[in-house]
mmCIF file of C-alpha atoms and ligand atoms in Angstrom:
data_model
loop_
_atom_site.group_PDB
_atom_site.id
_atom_site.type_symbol
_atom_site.label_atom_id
_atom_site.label_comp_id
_atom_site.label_asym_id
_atom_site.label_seq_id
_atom_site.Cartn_x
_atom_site.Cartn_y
_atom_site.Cartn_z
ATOM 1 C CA UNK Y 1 -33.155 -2.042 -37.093
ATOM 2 C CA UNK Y 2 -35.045 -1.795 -33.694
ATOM 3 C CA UNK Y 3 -32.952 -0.794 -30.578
ATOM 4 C CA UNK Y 4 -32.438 -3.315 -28.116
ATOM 5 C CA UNK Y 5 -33.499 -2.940 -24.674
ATOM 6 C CA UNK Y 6 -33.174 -4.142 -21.354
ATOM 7 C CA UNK Y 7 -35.548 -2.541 -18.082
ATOM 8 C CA UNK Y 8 -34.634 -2.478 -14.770
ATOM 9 C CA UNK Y 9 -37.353 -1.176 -12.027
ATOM 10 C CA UNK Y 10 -35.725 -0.314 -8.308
ATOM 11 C CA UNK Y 11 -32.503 0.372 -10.474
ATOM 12 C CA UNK Y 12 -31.011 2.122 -7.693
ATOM 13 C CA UNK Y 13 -31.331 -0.395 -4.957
ATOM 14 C CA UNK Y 14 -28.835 -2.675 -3.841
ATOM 15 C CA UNK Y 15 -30.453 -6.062 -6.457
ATOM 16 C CA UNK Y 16 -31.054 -3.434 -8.529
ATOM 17 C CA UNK Y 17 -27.483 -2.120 -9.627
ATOM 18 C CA UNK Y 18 -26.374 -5.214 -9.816
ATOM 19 C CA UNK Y 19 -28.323 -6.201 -12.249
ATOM 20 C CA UNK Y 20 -27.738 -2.989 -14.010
ATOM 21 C CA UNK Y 21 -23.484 -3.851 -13.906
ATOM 22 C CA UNK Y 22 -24.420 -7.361 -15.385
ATOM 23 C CA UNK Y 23 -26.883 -5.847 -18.164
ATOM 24 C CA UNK Y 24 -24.679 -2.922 -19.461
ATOM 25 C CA UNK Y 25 -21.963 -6.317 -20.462
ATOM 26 C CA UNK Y 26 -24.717 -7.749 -22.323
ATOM 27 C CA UNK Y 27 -25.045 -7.369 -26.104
ATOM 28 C CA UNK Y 28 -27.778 -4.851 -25.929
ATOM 29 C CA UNK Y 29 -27.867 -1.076 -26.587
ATOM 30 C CA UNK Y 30 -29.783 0.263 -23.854
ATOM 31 C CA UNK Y 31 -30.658 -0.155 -20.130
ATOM 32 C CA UNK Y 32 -33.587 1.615 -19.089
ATOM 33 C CA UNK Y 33 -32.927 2.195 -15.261
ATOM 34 C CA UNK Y 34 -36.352 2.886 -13.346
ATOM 35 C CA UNK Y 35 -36.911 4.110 -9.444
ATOM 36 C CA UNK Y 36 -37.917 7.525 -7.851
ATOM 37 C CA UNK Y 37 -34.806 8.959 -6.919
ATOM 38 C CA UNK Y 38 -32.979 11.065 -9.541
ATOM 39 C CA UNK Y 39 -30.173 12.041 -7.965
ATOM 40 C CA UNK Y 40 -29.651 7.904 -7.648
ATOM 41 C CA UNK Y 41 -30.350 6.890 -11.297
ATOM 42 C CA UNK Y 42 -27.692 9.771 -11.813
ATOM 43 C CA UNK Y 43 -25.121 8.056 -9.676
ATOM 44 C CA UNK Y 44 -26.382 4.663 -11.629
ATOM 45 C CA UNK Y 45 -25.615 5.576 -15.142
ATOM 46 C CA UNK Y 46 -22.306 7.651 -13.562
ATOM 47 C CA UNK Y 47 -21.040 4.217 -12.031
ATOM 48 C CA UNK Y 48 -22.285 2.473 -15.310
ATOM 49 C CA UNK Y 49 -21.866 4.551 -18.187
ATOM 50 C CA UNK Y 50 -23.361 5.884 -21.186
ATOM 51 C CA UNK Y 51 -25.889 2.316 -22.340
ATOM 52 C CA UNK Y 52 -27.570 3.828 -19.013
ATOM 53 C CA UNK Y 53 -30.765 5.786 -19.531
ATOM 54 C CA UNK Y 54 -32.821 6.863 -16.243
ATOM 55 C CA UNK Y 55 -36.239 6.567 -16.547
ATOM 56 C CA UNK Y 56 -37.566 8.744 -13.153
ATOM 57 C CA UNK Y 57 -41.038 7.132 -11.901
ATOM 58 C CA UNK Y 58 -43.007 6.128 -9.265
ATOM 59 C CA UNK Y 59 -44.136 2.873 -9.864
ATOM 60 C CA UNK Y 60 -47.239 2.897 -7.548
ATOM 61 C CA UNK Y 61 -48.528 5.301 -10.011
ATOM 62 C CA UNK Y 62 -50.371 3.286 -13.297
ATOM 63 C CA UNK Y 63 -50.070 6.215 -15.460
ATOM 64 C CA UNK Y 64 -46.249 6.257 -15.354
ATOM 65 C CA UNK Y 65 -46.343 2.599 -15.680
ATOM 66 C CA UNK Y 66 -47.813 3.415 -19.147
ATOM 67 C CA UNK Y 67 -45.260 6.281 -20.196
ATOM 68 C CA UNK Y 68 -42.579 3.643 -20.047
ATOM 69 C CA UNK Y 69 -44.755 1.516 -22.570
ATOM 70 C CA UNK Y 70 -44.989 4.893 -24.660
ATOM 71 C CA UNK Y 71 -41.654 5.437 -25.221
ATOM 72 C CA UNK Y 72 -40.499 1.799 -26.280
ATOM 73 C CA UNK Y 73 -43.446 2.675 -28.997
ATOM 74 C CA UNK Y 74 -41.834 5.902 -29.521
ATOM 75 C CA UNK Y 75 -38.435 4.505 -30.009
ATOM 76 C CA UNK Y 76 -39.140 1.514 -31.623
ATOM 77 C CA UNK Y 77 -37.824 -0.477 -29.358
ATOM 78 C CA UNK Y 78 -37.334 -4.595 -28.647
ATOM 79 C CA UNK Y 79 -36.952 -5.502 -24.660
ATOM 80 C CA UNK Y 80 -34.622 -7.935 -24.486
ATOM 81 C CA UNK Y 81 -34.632 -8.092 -20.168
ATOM 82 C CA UNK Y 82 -37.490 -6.868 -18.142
ATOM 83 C CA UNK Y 83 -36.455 -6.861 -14.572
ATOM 84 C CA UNK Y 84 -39.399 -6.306 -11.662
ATOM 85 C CA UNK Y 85 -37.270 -5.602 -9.343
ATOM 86 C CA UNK Y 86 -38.913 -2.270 -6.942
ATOM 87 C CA UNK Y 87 -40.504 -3.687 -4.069
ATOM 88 C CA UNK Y 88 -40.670 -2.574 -0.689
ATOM 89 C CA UNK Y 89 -40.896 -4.304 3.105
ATOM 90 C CA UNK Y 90 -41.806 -3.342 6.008
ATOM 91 C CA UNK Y 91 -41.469 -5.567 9.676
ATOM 92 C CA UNK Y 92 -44.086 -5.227 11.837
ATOM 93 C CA UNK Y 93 -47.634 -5.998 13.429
ATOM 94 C CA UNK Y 94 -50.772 -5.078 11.049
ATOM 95 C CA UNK Y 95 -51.678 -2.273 13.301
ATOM 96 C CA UNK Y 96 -48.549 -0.500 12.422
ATOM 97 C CA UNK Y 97 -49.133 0.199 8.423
ATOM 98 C CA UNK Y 98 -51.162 3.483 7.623
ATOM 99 C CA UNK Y 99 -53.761 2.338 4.423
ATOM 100 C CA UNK Y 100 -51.281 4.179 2.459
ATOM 101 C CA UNK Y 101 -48.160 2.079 3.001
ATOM 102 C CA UNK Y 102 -50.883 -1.195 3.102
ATOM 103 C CA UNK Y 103 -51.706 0.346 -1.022
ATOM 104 C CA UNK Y 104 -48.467 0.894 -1.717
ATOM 105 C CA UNK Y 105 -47.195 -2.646 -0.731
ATOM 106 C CA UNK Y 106 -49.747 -4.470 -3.237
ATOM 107 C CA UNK Y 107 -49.469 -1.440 -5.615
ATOM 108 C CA UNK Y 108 -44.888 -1.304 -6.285
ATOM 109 C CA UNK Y 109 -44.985 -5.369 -5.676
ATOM 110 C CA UNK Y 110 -47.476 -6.791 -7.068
ATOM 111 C CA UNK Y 111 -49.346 -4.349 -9.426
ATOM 112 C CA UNK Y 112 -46.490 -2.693 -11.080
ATOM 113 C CA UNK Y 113 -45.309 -6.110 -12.548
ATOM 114 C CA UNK Y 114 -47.890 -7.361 -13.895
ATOM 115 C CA UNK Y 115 -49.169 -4.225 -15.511
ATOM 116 C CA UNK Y 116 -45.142 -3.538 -16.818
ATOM 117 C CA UNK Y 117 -44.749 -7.253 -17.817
ATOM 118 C CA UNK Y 118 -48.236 -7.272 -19.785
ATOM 119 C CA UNK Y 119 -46.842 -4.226 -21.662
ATOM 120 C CA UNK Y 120 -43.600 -4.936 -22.056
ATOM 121 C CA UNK Y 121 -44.549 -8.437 -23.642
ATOM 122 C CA UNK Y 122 -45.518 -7.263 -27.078
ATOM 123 C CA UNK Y 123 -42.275 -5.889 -27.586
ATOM 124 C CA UNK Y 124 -39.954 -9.230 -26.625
ATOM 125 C CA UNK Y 125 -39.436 -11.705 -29.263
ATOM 126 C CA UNK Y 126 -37.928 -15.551 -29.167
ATOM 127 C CA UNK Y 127 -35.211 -15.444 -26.301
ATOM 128 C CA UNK Y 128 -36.068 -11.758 -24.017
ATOM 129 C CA UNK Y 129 -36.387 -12.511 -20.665
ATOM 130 C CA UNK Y 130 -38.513 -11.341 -18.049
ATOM 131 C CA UNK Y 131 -36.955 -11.754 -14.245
ATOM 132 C CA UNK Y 132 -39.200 -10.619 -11.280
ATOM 133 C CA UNK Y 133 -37.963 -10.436 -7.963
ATOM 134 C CA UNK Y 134 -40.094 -12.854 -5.637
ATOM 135 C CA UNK Y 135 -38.879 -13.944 -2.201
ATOM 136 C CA UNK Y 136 -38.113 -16.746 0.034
ATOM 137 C CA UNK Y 137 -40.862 -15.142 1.997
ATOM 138 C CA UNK Y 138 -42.981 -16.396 -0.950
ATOM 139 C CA UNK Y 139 -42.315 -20.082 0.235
ATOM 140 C CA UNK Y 140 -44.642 -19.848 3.501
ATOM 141 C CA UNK Y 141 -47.018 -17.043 5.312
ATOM 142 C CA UNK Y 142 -44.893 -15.162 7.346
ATOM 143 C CA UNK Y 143 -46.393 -12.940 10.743
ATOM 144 C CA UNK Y 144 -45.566 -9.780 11.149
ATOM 145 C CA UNK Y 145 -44.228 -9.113 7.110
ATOM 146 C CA UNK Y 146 -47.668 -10.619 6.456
ATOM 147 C CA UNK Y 147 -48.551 -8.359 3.864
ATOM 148 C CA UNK Y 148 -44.857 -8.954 2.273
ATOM 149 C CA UNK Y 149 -44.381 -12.208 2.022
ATOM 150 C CA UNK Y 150 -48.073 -12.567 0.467
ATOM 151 C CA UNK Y 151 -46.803 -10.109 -1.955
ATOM 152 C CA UNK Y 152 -44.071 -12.450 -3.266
ATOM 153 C CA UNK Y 153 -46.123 -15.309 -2.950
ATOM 154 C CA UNK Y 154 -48.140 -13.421 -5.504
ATOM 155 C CA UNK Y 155 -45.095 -12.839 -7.976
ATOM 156 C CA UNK Y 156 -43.707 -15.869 -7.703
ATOM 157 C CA UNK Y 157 -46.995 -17.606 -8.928
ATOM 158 C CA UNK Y 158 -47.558 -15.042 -11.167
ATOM 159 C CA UNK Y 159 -44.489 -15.862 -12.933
ATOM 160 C CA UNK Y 160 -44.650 -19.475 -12.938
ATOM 161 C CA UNK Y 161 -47.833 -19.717 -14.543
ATOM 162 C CA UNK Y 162 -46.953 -16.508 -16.540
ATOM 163 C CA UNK Y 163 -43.617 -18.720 -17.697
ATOM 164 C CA UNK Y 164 -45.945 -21.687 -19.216
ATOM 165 C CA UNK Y 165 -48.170 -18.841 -20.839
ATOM 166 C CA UNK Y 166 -45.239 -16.849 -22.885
ATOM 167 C CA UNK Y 167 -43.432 -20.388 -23.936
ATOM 168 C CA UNK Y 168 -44.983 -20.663 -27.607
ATOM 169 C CA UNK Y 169 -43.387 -17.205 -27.778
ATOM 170 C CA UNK Y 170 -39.999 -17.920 -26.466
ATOM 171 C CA UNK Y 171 -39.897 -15.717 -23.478
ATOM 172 C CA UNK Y 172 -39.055 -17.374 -20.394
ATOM 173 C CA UNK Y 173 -40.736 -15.587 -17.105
ATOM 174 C CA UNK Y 174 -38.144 -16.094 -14.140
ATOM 175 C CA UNK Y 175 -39.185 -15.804 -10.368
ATOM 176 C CA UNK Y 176 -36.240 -14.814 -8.644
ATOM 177 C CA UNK Y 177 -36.449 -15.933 -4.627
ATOM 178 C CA UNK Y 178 -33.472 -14.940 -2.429
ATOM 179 C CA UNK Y 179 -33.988 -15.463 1.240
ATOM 180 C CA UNK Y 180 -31.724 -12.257 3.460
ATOM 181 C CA UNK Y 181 -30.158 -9.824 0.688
ATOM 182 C CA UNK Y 182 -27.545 -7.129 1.768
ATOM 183 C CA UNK Y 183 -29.332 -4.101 0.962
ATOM 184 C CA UNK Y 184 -30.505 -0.671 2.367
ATOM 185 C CA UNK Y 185 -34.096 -2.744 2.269
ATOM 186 C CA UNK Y 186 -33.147 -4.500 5.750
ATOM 187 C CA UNK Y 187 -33.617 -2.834 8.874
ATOM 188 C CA UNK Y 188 -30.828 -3.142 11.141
ATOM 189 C CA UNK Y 189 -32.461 -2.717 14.665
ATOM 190 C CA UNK Y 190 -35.651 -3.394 15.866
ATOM 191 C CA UNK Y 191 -36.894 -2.292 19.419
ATOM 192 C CA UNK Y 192 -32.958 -1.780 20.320
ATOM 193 C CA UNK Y 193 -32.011 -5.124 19.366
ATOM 194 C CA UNK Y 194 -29.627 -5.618 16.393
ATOM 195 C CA UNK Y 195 -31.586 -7.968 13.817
ATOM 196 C CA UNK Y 196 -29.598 -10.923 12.895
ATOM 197 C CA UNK Y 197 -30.076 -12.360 9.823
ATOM 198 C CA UNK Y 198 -29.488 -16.367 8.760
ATOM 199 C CA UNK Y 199 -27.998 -17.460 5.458
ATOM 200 C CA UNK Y 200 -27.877 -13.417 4.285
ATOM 201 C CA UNK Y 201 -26.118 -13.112 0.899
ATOM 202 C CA UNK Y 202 -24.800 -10.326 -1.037
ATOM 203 C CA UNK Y 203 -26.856 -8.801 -4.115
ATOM 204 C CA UNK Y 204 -24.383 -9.751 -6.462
ATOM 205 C CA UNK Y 205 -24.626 -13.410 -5.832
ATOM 206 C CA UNK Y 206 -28.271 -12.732 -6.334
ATOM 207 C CA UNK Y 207 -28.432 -11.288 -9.694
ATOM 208 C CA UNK Y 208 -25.644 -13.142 -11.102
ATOM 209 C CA UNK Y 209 -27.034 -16.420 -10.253
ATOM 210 C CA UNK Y 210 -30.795 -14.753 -11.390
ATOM 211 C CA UNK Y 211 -28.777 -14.218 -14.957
ATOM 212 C CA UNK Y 212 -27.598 -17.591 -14.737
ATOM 213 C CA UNK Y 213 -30.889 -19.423 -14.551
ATOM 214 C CA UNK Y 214 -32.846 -16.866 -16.612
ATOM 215 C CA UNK Y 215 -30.664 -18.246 -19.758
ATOM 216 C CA UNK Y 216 -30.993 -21.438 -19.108
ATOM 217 C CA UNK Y 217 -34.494 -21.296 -19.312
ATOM 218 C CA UNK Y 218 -35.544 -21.867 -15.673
ATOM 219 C CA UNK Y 219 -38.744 -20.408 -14.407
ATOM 220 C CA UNK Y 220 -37.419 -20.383 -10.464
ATOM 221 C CA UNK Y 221 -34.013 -18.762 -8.948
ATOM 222 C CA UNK Y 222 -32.633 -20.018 -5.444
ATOM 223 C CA UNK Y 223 -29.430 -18.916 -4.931
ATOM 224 C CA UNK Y 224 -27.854 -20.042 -2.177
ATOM 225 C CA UNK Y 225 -27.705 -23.824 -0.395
ATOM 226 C CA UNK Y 226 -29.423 -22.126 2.731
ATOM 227 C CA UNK Y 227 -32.846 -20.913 0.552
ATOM 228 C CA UNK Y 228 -33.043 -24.733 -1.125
ATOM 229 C CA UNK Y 229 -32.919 -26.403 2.043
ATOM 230 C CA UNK Y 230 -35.793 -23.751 2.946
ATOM 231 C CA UNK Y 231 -37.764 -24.571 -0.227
ATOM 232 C CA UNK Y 232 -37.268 -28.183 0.854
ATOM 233 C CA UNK Y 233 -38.568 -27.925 4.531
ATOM 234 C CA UNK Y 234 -41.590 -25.587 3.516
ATOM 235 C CA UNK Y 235 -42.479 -28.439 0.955
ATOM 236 C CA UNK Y 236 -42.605 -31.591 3.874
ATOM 237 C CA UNK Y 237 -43.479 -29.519 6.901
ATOM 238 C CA UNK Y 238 -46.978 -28.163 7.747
ATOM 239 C CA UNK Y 239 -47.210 -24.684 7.203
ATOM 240 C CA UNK Y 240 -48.349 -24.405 11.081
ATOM 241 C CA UNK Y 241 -44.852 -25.494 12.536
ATOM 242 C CA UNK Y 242 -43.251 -23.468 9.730
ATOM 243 C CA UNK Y 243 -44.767 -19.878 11.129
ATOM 244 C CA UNK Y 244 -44.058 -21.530 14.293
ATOM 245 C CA UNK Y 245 -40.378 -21.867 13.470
ATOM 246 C CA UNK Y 246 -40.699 -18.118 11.974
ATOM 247 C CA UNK Y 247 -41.959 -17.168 15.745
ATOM 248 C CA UNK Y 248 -39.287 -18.327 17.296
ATOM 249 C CA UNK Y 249 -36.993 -16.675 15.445
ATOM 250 C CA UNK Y 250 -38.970 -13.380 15.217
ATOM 251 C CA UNK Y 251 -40.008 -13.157 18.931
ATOM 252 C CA UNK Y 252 -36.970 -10.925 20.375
ATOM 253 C CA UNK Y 253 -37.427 -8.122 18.347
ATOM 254 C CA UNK Y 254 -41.307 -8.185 18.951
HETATM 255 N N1 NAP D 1 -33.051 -7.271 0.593
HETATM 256 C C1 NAP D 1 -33.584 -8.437 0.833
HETATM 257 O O1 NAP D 1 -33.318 -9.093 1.859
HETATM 258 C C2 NAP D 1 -34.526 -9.070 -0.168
HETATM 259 C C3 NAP D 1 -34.839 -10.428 -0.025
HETATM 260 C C4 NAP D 1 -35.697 -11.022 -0.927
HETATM 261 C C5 NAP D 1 -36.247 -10.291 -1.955
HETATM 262 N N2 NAP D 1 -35.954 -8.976 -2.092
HETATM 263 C C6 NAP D 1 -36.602 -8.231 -3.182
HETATM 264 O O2 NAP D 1 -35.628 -7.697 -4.057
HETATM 265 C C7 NAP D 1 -36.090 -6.499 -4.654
HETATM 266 C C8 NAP D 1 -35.031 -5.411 -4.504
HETATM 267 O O3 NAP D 1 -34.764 -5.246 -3.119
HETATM 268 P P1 NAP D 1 -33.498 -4.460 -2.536
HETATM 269 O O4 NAP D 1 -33.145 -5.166 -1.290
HETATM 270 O O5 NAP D 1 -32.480 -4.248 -3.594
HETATM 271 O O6 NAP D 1 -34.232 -3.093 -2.149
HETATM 272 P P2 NAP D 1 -33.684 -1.605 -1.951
HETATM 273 O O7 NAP D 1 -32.205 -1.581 -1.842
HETATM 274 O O8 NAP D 1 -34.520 -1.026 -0.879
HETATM 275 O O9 NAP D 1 -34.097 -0.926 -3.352
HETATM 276 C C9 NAP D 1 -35.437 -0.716 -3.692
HETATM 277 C C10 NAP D 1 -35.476 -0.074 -5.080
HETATM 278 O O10 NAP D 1 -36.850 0.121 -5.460
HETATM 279 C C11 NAP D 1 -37.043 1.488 -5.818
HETATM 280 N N3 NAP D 1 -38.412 1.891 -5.496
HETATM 281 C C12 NAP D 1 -38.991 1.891 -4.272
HETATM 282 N N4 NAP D 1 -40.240 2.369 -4.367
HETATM 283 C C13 NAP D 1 -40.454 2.652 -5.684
HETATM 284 C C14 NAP D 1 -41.537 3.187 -6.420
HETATM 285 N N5 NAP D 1 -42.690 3.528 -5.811
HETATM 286 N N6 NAP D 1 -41.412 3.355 -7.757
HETATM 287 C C15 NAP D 1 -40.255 3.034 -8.380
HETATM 288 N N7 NAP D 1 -39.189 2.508 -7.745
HETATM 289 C C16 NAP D 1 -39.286 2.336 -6.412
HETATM 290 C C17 NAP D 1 -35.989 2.254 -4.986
HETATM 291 O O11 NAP D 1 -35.653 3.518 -5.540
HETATM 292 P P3 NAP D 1 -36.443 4.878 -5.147
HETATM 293 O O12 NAP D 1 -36.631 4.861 -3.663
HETATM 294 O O13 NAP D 1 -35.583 5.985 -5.648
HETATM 295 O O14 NAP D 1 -37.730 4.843 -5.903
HETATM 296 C C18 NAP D 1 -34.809 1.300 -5.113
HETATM 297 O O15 NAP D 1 -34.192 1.476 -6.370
HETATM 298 C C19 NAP D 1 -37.414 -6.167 -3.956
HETATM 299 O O16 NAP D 1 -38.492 -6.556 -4.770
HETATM 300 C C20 NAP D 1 -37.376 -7.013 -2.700
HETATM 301 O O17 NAP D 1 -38.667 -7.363 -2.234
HETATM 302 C C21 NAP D 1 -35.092 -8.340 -1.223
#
């Protein structure tokens, strides 16, 4: 009998363990724990215990995409949960990102998924799950986390239309879209202000409502009453006033 699998990427980050606490419960032997760090993914599977296996790779990096791919061959292997979690953000006007971080960006957020969730596929049968980590920022262009929030906007229609795609196979392809998440990812202080941010939730509430939706088949996750009323407003108002609104709010710590 195959061993059954579940893959986390940006297993160390704050989303990321979570999902990695709510995974190890499931009925599944393995969870495949992916990010840089080893020293974290160490910590991870300490905190977590023996169903965790660290998988150490950079993500930006298409040939370790692939070595992940070669050892659910290897191992004969069914992925039950593929979770594109790694992303990264950065605040700021366009002049401040070096081409490197501008590569990276599109490379860990949107290349990485699509290239893990094409290989993965192939491996999932009737009920696996693939969750990727989208954004409220993918509801509306947002100045100054331009590059970001077109990122997400990316994943999350990637996964919807990715979603209609897998159906006749019985995966179901979950965009996950939390607005402010607790998490190392948030700066705290910008130009000596503190940043303040609305509606923020904890990465717990994140994952576990991700979980919830994921099983019942739903191709979106919003998890708080703050991000719906978002999705609402970005739906009736013109995208103009929206950036406008984002202005306002953004303009102290420019
Ligand atoms: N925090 C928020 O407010 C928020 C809101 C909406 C959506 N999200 C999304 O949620 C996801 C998780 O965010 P988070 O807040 O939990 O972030 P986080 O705490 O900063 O964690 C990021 C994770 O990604 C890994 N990672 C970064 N670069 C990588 C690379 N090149 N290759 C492999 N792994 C890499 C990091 O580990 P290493 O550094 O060791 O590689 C870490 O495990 C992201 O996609 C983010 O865009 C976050």
């Amino acid at each position: 009998m195959s061993k059954r699998i579940a893959i986390i990427t940006g297993a160390t980050g704050g989303i990321g363990r979570e999902f990695t606490r709510l995974l190890v419960e499931e009925d599944i032997d393995e969870v495949w724990t992916v990010a840089r760090n080893e020293k974290k993914l160490e910590e991870v599977k300490k905190l977590y215990g023996e169903k965790v296996i660290p998988l150490a790779k950079d993500l930006t990096h298409t040939e370790e995409i692939c070595e992940i791919e070669e050892k659910i061959k290897r191992e004969n292997a069914e992925v039950l949960y593929l979770v594109n979690n790694a992303g990264m953000a950065k605040m700021g006007s366009y002049q401040e990102f070096s081409i490197q971080e501008l590569e990276n960006t599109i490379d860990l957020n949107c290349k990485a998924p699509v290239i893990l969730s094409n290989l993965c596929i192939p491996y999932m049968k009737k009920g696996s799950h693939i969750l990727n980590i989208s954004s409220a920022s993918a509801f509306q262009p947002n100045p100054y986390i331009n590059l970001y929030a077109a990122s997400k906007a990316f994943e999350r229609s990637y996964s919807r239309a990715l979603n209609v795609e897998v159906e006749n196979l019985g995966i179901i392809v979950t965009a996950v879209c939390p607005s402010w998440v607790d998490t190392e990812m948030l700066i705290k202080e910008r130009n000596g202000k503190k940043v303040k941010f609305p509606g923020i939730v904890t990465a717990e509430a994140v994952a576990k409502q991700a979980m919830k939706d994921a099983k019942k088949g739903k191709d979106m996750s919003i998890c708080s009453f703050y991000v719906k009323c978002q999705h609402v407003n970005v739906k009736l108002m013109p995208q103009k006033l929206t950036m406008k609104l984002w202005m306002h709010g953004l303009k102290k710590y420019l």
